[in-house]
JSON list of C-alpha atoms in Angstrom, two decimals:
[
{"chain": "A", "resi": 1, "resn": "UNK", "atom": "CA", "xyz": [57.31, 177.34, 82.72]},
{"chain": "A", "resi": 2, "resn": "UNK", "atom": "CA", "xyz": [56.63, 174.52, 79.84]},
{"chain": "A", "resi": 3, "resn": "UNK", "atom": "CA", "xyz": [55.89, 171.21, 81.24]},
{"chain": "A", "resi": 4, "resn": "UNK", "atom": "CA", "xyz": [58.13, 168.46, 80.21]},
{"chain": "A", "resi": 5, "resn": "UNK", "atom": "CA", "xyz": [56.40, 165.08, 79.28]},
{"chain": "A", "resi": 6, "resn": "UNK", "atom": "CA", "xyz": [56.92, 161.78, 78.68]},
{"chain": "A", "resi": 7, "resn": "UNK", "atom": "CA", "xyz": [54.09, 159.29, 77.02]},
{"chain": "A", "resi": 8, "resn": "UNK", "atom": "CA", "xyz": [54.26, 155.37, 77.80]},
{"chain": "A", "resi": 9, "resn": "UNK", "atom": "CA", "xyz": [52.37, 152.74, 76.29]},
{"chain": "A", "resi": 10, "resn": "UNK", "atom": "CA", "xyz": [52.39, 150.15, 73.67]},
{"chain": "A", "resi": 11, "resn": "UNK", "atom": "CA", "xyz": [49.53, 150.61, 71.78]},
{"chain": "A", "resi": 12, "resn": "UNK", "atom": "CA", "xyz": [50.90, 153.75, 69.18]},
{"chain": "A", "resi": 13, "resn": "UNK", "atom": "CA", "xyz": [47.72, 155.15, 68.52]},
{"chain": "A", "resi": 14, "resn": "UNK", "atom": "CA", "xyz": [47.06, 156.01, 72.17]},
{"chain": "A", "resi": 15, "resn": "UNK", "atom": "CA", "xyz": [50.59, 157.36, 72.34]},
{"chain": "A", "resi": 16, "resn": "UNK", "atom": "CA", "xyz": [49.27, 159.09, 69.43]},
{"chain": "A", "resi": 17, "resn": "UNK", "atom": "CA", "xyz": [45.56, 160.31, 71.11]},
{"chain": "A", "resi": 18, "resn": "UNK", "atom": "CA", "xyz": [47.54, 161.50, 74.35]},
{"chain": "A", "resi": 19, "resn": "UNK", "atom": "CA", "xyz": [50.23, 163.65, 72.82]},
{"chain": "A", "resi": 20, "resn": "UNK", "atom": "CA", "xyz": [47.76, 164.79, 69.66]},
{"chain": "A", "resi": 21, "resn": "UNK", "atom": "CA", "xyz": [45.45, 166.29, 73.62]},
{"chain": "A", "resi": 22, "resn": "UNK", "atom": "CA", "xyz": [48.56, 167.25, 74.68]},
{"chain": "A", "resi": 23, "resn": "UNK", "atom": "CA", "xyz": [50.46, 169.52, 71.92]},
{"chain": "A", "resi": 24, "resn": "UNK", "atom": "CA", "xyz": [48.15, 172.29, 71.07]},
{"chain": "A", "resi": 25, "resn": "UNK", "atom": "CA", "xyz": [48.62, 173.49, 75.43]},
{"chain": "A", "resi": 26, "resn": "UNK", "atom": "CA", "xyz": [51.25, 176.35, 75.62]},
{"chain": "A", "resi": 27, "resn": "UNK", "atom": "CA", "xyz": [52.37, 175.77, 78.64]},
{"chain": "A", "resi": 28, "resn": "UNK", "atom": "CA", "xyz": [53.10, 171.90, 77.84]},
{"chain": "A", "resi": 29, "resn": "UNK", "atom": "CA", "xyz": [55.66, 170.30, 75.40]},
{"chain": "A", "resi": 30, "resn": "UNK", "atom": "CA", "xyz": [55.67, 166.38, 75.02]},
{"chain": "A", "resi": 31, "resn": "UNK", "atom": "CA", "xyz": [59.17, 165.74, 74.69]},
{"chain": "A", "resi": 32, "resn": "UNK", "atom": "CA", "xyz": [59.09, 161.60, 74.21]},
{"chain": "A", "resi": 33, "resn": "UNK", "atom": "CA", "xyz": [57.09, 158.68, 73.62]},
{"chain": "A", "resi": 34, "resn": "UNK", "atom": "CA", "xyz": [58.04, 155.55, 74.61]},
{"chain": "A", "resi": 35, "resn": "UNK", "atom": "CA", "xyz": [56.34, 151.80, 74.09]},
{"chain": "A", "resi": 36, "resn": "UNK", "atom": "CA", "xyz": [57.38, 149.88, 76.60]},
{"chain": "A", "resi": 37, "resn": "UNK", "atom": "CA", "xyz": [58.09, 150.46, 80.34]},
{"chain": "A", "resi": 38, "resn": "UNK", "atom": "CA", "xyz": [61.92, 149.94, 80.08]},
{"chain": "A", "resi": 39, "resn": "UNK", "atom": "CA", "xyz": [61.90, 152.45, 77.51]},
{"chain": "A", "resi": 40, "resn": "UNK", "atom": "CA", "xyz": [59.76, 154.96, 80.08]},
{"chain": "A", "resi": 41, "resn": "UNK", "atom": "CA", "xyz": [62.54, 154.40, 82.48]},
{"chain": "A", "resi": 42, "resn": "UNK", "atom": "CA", "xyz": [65.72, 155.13, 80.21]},
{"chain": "A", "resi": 43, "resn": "UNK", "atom": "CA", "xyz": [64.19, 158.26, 78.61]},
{"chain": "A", "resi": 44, "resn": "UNK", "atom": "CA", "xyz": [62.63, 159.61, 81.64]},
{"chain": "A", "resi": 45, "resn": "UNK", "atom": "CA", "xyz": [65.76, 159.29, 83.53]},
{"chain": "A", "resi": 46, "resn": "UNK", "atom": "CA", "xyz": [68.08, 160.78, 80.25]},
{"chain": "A", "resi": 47, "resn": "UNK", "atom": "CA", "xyz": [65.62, 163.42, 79.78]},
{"chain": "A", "resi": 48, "resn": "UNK", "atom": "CA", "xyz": [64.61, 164.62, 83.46]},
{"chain": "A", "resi": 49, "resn": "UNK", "atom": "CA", "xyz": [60.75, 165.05, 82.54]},
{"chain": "A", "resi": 50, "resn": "UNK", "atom": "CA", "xyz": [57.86, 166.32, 84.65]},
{"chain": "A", "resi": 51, "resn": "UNK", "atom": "CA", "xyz": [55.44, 164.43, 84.01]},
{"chain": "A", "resi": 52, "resn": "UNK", "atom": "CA", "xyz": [55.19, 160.79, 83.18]},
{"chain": "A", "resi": 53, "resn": "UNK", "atom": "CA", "xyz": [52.05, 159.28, 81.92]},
{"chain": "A", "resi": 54, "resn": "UNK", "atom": "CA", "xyz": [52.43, 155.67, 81.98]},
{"chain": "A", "resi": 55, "resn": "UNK", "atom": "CA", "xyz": [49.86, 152.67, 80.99]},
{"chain": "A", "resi": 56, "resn": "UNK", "atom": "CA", "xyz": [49.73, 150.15, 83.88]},
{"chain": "A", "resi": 57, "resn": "UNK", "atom": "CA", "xyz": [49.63, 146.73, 81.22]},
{"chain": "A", "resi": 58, "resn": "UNK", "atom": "CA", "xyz": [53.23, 147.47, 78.60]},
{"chain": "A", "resi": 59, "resn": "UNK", "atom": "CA", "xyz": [56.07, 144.77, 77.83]},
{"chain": "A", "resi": 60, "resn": "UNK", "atom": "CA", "xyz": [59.31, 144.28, 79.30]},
{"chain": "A", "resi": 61, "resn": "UNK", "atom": "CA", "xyz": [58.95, 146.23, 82.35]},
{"chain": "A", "resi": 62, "resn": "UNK", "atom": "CA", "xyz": [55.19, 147.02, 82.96]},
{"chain": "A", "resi": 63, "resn": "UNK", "atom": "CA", "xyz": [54.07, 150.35, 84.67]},
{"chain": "A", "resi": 64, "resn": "UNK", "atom": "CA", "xyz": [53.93, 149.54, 88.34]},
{"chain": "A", "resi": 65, "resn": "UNK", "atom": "CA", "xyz": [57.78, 148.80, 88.10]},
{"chain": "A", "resi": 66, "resn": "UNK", "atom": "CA", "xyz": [58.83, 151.48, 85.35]},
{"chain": "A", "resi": 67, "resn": "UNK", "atom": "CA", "xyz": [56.98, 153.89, 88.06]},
{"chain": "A", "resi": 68, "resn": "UNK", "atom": "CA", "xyz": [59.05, 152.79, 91.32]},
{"chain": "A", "resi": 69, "resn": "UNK", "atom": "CA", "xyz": [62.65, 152.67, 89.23]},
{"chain": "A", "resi": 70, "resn": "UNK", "atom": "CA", "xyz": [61.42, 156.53, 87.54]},
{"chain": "A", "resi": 71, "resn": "UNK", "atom": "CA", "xyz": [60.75, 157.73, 91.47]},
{"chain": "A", "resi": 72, "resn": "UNK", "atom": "CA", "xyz": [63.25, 155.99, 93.24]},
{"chain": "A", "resi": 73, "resn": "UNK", "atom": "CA", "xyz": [66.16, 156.26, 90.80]},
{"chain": "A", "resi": 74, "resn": "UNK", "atom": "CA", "xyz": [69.30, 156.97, 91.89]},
{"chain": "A", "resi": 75, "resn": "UNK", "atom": "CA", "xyz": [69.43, 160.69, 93.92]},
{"chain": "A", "resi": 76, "resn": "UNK", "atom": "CA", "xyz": [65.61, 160.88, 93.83]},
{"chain": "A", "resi": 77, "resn": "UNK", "atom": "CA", "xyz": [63.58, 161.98, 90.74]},
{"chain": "A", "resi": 78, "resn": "UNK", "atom": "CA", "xyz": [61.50, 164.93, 90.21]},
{"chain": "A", "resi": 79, "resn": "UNK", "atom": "CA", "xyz": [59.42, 163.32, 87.85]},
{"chain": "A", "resi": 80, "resn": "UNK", "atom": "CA", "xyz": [56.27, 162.85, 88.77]},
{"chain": "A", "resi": 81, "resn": "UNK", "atom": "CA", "xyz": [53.68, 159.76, 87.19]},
{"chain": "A", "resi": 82, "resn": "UNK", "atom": "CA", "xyz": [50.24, 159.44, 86.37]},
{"chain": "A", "resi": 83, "resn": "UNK", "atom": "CA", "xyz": [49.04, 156.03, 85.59]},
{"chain": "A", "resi": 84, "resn": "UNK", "atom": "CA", "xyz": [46.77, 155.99, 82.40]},
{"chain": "A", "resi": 85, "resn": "UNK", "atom": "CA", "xyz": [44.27, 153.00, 82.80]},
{"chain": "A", "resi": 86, "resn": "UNK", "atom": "CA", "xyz": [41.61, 150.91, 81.48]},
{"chain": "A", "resi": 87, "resn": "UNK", "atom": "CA", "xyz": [41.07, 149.72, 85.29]},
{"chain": "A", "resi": 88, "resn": "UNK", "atom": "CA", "xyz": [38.37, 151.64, 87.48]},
{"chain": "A", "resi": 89, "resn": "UNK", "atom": "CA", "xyz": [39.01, 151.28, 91.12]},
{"chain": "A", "resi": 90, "resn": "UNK", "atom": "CA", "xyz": [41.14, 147.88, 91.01]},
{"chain": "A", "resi": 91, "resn": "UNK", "atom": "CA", "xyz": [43.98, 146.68, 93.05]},
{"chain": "A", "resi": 92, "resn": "UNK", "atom": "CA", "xyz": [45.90, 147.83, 90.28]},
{"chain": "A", "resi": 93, "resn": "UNK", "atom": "CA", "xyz": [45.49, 151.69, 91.15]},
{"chain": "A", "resi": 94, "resn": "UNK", "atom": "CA", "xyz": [46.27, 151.11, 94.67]},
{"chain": "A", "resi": 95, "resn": "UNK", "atom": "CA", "xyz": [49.18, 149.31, 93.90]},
{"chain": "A", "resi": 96, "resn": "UNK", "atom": "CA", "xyz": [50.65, 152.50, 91.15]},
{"chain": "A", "resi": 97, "resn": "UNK", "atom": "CA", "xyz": [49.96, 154.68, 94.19]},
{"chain": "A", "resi": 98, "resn": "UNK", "atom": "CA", "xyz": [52.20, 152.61, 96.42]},
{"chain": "A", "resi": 99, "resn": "UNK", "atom": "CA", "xyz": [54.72, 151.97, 93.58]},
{"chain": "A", "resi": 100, "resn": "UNK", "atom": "CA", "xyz": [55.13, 156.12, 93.66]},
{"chain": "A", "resi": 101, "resn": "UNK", "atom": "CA", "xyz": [52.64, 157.38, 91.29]},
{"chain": "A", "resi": 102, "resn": "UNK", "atom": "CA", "xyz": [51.11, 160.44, 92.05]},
{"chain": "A", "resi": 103, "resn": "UNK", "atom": "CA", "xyz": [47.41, 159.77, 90.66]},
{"chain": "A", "resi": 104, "resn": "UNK", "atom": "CA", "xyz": [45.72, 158.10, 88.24]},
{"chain": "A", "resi": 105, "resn": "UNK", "atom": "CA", "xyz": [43.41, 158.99, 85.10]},
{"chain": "A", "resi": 106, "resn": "UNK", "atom": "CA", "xyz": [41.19, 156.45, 83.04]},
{"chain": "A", "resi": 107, "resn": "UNK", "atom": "CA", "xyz": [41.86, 156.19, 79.24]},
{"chain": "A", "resi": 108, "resn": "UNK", "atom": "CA", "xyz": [38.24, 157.41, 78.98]},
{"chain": "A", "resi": 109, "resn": "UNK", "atom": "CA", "xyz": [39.08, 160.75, 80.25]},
{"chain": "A", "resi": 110, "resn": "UNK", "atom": "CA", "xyz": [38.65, 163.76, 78.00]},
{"chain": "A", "resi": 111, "resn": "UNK", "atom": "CA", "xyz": [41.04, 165.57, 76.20]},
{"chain": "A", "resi": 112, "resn": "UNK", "atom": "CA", "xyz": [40.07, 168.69, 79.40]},
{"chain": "A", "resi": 113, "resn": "UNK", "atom": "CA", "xyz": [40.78, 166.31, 82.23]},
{"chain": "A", "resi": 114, "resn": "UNK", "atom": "CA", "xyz": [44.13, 164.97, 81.05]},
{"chain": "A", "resi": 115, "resn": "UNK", "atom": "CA", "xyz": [45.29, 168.32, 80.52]},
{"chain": "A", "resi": 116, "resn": "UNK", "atom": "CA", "xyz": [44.43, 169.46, 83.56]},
{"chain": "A", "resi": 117, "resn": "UNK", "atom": "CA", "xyz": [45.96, 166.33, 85.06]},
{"chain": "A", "resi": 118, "resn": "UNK", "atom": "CA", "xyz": [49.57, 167.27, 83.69]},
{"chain": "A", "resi": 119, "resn": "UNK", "atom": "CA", "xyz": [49.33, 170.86, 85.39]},
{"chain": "A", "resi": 120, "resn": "UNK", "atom": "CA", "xyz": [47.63, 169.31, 88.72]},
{"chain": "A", "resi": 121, "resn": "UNK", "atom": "CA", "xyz": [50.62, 166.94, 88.86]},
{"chain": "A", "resi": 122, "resn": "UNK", "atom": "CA", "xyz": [53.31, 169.25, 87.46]},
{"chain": "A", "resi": 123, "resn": "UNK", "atom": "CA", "xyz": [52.78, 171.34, 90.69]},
{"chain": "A", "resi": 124, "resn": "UNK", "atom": "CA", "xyz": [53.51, 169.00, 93.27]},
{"chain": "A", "resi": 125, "resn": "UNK", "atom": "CA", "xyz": [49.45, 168.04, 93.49]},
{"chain": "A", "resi": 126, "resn": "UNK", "atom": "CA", "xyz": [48.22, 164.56, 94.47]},
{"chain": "A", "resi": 127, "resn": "UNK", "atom": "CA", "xyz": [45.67, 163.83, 91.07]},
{"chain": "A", "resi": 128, "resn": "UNK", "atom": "CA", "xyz": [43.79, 161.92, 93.36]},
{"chain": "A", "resi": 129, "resn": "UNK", "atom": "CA", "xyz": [41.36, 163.76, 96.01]},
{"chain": "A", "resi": 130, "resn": "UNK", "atom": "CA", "xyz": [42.22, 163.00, 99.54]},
{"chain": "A", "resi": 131, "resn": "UNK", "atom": "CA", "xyz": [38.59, 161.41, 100.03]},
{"chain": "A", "resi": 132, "resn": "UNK", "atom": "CA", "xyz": [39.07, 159.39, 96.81]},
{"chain": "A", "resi": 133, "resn": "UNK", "atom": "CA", "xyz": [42.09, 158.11, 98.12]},
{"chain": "A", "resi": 134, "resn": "UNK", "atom": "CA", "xyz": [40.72, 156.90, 101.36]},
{"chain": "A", "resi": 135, "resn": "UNK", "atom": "CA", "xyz": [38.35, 154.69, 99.17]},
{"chain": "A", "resi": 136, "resn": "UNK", "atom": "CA", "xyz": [40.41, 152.98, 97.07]},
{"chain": "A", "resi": 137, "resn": "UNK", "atom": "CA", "xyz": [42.82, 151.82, 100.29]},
{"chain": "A", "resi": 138, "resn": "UNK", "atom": "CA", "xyz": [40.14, 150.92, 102.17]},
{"chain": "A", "resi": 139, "resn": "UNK", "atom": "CA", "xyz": [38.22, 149.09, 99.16]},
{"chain": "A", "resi": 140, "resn": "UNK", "atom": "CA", "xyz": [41.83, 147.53, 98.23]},
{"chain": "A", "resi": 141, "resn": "UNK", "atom": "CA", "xyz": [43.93, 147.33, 101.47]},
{"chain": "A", "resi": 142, "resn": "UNK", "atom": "CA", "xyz": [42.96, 143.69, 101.10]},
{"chain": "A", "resi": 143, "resn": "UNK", "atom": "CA", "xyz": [45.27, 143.06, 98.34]},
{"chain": "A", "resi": 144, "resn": "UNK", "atom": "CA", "xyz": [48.40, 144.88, 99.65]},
{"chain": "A", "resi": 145, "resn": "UNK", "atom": "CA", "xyz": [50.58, 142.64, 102.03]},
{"chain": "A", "resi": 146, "resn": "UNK", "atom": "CA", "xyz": [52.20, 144.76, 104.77]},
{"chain": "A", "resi": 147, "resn": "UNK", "atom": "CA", "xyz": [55.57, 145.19, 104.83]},
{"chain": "A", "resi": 148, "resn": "UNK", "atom": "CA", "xyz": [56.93, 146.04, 108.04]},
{"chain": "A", "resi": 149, "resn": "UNK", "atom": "CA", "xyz": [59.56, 148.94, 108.06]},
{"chain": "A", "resi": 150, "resn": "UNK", "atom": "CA", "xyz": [62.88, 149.30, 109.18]},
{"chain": "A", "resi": 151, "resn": "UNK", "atom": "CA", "xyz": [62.25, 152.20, 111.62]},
{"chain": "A", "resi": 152, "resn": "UNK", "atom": "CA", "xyz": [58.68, 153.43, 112.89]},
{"chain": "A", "resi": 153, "resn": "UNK", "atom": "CA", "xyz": [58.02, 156.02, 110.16]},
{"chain": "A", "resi": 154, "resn": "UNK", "atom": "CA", "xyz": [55.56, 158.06, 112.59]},
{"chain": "A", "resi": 155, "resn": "UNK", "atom": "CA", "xyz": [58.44, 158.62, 115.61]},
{"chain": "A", "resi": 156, "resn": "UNK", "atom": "CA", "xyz": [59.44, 161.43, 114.82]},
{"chain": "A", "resi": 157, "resn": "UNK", "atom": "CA", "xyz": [56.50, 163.28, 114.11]},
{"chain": "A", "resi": 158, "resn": "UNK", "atom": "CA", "xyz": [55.05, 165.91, 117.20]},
{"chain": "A", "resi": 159, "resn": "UNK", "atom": "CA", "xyz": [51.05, 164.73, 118.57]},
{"chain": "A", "resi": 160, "resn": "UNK", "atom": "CA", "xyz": [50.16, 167.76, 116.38]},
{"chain": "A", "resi": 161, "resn": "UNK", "atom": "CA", "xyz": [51.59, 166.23, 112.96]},
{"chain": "A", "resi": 162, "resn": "UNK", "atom": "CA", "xyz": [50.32, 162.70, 114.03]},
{"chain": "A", "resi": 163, "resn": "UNK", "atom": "CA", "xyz": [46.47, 164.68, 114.66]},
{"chain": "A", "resi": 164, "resn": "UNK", "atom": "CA", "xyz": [47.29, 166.71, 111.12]},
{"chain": "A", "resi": 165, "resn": "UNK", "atom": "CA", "xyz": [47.78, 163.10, 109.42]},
{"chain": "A", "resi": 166, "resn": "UNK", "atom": "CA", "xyz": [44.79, 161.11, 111.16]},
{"chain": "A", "resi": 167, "resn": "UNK", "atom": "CA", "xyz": [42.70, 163.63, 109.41]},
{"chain": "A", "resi": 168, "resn": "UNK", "atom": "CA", "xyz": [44.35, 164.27, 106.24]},
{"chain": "A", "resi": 169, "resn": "UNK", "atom": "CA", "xyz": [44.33, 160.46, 106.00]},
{"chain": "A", "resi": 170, "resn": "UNK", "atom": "CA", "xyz": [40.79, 160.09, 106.57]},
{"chain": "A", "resi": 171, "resn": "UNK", "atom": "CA", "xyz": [39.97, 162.54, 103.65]},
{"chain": "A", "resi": 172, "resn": "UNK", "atom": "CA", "xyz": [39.79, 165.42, 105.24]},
{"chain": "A", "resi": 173, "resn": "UNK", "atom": "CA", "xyz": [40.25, 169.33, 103.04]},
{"chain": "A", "resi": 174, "resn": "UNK", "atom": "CA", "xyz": [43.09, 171.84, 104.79]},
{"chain": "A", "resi": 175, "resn": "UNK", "atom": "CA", "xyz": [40.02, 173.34, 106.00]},
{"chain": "A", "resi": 176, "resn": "UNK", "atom": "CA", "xyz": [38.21, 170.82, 107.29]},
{"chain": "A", "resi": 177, "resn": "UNK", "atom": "CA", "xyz": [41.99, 169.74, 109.43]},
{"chain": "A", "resi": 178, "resn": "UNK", "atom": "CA", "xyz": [41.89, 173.69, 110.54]},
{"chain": "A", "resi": 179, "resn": "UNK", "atom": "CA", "xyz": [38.53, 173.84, 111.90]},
{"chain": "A", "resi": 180, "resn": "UNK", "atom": "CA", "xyz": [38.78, 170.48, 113.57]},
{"chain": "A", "resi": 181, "resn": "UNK", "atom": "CA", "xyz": [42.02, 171.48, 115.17]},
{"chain": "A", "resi": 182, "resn": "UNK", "atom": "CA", "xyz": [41.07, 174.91, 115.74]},
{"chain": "A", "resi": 183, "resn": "UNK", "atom": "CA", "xyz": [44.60, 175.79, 114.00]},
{"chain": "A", "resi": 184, "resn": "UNK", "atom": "CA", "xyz": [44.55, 178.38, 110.77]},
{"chain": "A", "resi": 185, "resn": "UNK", "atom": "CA", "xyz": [44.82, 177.01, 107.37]},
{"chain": "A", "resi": 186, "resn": "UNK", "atom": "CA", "xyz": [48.64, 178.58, 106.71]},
{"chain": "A", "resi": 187, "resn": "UNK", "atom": "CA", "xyz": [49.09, 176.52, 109.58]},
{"chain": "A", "resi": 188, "resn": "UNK", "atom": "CA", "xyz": [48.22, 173.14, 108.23]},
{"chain": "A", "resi": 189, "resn": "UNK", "atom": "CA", "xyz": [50.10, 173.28, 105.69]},
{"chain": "A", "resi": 190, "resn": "UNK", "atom": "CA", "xyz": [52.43, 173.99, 107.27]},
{"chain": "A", "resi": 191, "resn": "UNK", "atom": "CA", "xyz": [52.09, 171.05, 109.14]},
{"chain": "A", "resi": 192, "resn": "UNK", "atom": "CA", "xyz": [51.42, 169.05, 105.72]},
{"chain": "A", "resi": 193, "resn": "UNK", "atom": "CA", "xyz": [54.84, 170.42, 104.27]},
{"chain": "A", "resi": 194, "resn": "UNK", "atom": "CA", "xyz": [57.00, 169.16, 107.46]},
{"chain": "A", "resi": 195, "resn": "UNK", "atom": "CA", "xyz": [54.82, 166.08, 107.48]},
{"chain": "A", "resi": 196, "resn": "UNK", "atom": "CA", "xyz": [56.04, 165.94, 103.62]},
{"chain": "A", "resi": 197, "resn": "UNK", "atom": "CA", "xyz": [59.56, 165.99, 104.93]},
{"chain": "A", "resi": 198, "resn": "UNK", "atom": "CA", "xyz": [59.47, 163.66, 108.07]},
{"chain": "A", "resi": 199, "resn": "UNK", "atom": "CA", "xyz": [57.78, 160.81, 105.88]},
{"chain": "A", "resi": 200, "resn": "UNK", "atom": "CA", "xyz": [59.83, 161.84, 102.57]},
{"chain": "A", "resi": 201, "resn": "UNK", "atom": "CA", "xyz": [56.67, 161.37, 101.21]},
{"chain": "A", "resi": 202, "resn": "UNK", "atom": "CA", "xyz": [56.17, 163.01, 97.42]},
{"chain": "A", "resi": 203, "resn": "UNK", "atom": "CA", "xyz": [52.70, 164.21, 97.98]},
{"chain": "A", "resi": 204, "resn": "UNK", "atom": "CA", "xyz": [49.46, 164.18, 99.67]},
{"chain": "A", "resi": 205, "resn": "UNK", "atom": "CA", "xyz": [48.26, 160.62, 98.02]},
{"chain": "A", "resi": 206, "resn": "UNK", "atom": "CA", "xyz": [51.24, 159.14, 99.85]},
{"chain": "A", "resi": 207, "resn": "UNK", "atom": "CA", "xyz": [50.74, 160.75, 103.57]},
{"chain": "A", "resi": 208, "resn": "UNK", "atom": "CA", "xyz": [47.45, 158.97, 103.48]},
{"chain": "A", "resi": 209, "resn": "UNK", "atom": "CA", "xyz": [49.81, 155.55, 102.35]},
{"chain": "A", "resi": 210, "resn": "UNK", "atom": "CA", "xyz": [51.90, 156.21, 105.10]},
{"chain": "A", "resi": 211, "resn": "UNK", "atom": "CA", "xyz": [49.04, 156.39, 107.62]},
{"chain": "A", "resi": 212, "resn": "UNK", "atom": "CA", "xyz": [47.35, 153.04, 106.44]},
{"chain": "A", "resi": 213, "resn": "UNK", "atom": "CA", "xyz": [50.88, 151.41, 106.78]},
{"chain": "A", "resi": 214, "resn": "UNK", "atom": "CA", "xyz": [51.47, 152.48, 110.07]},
{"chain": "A", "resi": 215, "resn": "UNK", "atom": "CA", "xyz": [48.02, 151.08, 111.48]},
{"chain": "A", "resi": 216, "resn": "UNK", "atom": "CA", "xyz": [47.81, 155.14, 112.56]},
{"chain": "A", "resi": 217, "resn": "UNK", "atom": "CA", "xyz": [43.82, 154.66, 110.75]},
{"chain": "A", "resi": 218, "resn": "UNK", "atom": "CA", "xyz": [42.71, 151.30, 110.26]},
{"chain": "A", "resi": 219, "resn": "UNK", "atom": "CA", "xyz": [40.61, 150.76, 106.70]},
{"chain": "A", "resi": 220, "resn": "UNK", "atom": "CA", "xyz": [36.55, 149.38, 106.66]},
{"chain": "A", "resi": 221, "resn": "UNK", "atom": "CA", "xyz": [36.04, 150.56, 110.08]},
{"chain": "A", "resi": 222, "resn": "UNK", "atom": "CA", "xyz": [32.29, 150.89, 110.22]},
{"chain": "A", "resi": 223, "resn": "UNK", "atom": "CA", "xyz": [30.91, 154.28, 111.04]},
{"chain": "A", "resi": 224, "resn": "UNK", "atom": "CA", "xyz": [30.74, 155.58, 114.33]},
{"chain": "A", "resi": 225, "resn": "UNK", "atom": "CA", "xyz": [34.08, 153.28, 114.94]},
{"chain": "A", "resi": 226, "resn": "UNK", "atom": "CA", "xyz": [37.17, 154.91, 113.87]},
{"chain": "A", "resi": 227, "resn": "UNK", "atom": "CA", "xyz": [39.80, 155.57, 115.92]},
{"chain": "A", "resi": 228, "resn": "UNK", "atom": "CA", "xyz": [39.96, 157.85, 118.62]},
{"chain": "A", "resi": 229, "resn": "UNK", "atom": "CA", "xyz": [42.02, 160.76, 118.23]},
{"chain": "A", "resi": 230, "resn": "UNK", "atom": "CA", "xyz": [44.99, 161.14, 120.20]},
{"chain": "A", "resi": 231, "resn": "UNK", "atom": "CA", "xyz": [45.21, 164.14, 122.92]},
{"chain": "A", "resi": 232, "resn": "UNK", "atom": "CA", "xyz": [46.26, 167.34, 121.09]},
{"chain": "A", "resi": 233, "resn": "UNK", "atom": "CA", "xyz": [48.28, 170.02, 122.76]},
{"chain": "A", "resi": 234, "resn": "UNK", "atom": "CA", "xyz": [47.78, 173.60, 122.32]},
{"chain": "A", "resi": 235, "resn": "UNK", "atom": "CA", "xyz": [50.21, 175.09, 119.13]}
]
């Protein structure tokens, strides 16, 4: 299948370096540019992309909002974003993740890496790796003001979900959750897939959000004092 994508950013020659890495991939078709992050919304919403690759600093609407309205539109989206950045491990990446994004990718990036980026995403991947994920919220958690929910996202998750996402939010690999748990690795994701579900959460990046929200792992614990794991029943 060709992967539809959409380009956003106001500067036109790196709308013009992004597609020029973009168009000679078979499997990839960039199918609009836009310059501004109103612009990303409109045509990503008309045109039903698969990828969005939006620049975190563009007028009228700027990419942190153009992300939530793409995601969040009305009857859900399955457009997925990467934010292109100048900005290495800032608030501002932490923020794009909350806002929806599903990873990130600097503007120094080679032509390889953004490529691959498109496919990662395209399949339902978080860009980010779990453990590079549980460093940026911990670095940045800081900066994000909590915003209490209307209903405790975590009750309706079984203790063997709530052990699945203590791990998965602490950077742990499927395998690494399997071994600790003792469970096989069809099994976690299994686990990862309802988890998906129960949180409506659009990827891994945003299970570990959802445990940093809900105090289930705290950030800049010092070693040796993270939580203790709850009591995990036998599958």
């Amino acid at each position: 299948m060709t992967v539809r994508v959409l380009i956003a950013d106001d500067q036109p020659l790196m709308r013009r370096a992004l597609a020029d890495c973009l168009r000679g991939e078979r499997d990839i078709e960039v199918v609009a540019e836009a310059a501004n992050g109103q612009e990303a919304v409109e045509l990503a919403t008309r045109l039903g992309v698969d990828v969005a690759l939006l620049d975190i600093r563009m007028p009228v609407l700027d990419g942190l909002e153009a992300t939530r309205r793409i995601v969040r539109g009305d009857g859900g989206s399955r457009t997925r974003v990467v934010m292109v950045t100048t900005f290495d491990f800032d608030e501002y990446i932490v923020a794009a993740l909350r806002a929806g994004a599903s990873g990130f990718l600097l503007k120094d990036a080679t032509p390889e890496e953004l490529v691959q980026a498109v496919r990662v995403v395209a399949r339902g991947e978080a860009l980010l790796a779990p453990a590079v994920t549980k460093r940026l919220l911990e670095r940045y958690a800081q900066y994000l003001p909590f915003t209490p929910p209307d209903r405790d996202p975590l009750a309706e998750l079984t203790p063997r979900e709530l052990a699945v996402l203590r791990l998965v939010a602490r950077g742990h690999t499927n395998a690494e959750v399997a071994a600790d748990l003792h469970l096989a690795e069809s099994s976690v994701k299994t686990h990862i897939a309802h988890l998906l579900s129960k949180l409506r959460a659009r990827d891994r990046v945003h299970l570990v959000i959802h445990a940093y929200e809900a105090g289930l792992v705290a950030p800049n614990r010092e070693a040796g004092q993270e939580d203790p794991g709850p009591g995990v029943p036998a599958v």
